[in-house]
C-alpha positions as a printed Julia matrix, in Angstrom:
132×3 Matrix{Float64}:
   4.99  -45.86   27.03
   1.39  -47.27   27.61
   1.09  -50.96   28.37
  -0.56  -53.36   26.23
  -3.27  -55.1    27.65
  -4.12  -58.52   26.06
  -7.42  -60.23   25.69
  -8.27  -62.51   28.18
  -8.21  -65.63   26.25
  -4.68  -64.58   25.13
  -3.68  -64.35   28.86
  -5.63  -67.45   29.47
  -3.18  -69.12   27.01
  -0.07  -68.14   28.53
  -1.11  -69.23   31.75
  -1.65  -72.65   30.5
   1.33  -72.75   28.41
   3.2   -71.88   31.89
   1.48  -75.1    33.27
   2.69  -77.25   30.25
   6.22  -76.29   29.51
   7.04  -79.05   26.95
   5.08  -76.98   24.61
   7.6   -74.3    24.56
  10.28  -76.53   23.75
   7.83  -78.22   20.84
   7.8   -75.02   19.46
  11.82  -73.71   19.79
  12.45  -77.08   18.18
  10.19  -76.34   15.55
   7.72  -78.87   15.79
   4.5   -76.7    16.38
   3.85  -73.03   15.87
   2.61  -71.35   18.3
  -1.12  -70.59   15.64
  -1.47  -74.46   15.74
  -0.74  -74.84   19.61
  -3.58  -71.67   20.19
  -5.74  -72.87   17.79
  -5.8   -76.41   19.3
  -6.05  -75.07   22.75
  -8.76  -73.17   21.5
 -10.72  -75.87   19.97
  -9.78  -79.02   22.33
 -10.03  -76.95   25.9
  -7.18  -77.22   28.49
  -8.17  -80.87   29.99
  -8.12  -82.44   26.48
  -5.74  -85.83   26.81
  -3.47  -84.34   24.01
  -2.15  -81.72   26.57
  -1.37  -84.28   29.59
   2.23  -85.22   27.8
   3.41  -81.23   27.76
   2.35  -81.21   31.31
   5.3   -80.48   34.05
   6.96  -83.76   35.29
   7.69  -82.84   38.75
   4.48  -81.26   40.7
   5.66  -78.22   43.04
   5.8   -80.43   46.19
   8.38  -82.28   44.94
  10.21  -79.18   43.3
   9.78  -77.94   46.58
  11.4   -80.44   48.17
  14.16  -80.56   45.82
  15.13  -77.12   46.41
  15.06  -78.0    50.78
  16.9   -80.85   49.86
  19.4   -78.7    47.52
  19.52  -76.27   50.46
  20.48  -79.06   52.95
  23.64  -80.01   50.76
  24.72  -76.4    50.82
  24.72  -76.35   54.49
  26.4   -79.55   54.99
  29.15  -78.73   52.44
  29.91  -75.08   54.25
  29.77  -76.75   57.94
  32.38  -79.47   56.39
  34.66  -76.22   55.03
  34.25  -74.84   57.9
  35.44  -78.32   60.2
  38.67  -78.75   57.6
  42.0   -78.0    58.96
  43.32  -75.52   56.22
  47.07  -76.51   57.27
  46.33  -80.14   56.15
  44.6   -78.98   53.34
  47.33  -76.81   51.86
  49.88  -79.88   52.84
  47.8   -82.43   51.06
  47.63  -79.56   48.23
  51.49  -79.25   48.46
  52.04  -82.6    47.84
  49.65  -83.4    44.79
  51.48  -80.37   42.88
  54.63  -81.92   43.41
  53.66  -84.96   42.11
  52.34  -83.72   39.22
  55.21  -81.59   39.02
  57.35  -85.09   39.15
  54.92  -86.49   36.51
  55.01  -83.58   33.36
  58.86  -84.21   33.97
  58.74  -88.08   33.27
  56.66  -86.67   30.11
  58.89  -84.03   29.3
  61.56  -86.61   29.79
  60.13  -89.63   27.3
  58.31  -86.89   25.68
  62.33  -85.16   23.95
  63.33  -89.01   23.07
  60.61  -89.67   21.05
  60.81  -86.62   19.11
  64.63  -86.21   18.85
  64.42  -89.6    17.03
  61.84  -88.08   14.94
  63.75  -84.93   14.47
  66.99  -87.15   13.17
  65.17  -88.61   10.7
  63.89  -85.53    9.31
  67.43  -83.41    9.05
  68.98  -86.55    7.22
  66.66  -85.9     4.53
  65.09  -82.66    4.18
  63.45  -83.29    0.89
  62.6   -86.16   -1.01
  63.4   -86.48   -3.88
  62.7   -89.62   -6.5
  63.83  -90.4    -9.76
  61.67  -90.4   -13.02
């Protein structure tokens, strides 16, 4: 297969529509074709005020100190794993399934009463019938 090389104003495009990402979603949601969004890139230049409310929210300092940050949580919530007791764990575990155990029982329980009345009702009288 031979590549496809694109012209440089093409290329030029995608590059800024990678720096303005709202524009893609104008366009999924059907809002813009992509023709208008080229041809007004085109005409209006990339530092035309139009463009500055498709622009990325978040610069990449603060992405990248989202993702430290995100990496920081991960390492705090393995060294806690790591600190638990496992034998208290699967007691406290133990315990909870029990007591849901004890509650779906209750349900069960209150659950057949309401029902049986219903159930009564029904086999008196299977159909209903009414006079003309």
């Amino acid at each position: 297969m031979t590549l496809k090389k694109n012209h440089p104003s093409v290329q030029q495009f995608k590059d800024f529509v990678k720096k303005h990402p709202k524009l893609i979603q104008e366009v999924r949601k059907g809002n813009k074709d992509w023709q208008e969004v080229f041809e007004d890139w085109y005409l209006l230049g990339e530092n035309d005020m139009i463009w500055q409310q498709y622009k990325d929210e978040q610069p990449n300092e603060t992405k990248e100190k989202d993702e430290t940050s995100k990496a920081d949580f991960m390492n705090q919530l393995f060294t806690a794993v790591k600190k638990m007791d496992m034998n208290t764990v699967n007691h406290h575990l133990t315990n909870m399934s029990s007591t849901i155990s004890t509650l779906q029982g209750l349900f069960d329980q209150f659950g057949s009463k309401g029902s049986g009345q219903n159930s009564s009702t029904s086999s008196q009288h299977p159909f209903s019938f009414r006079k003309d």
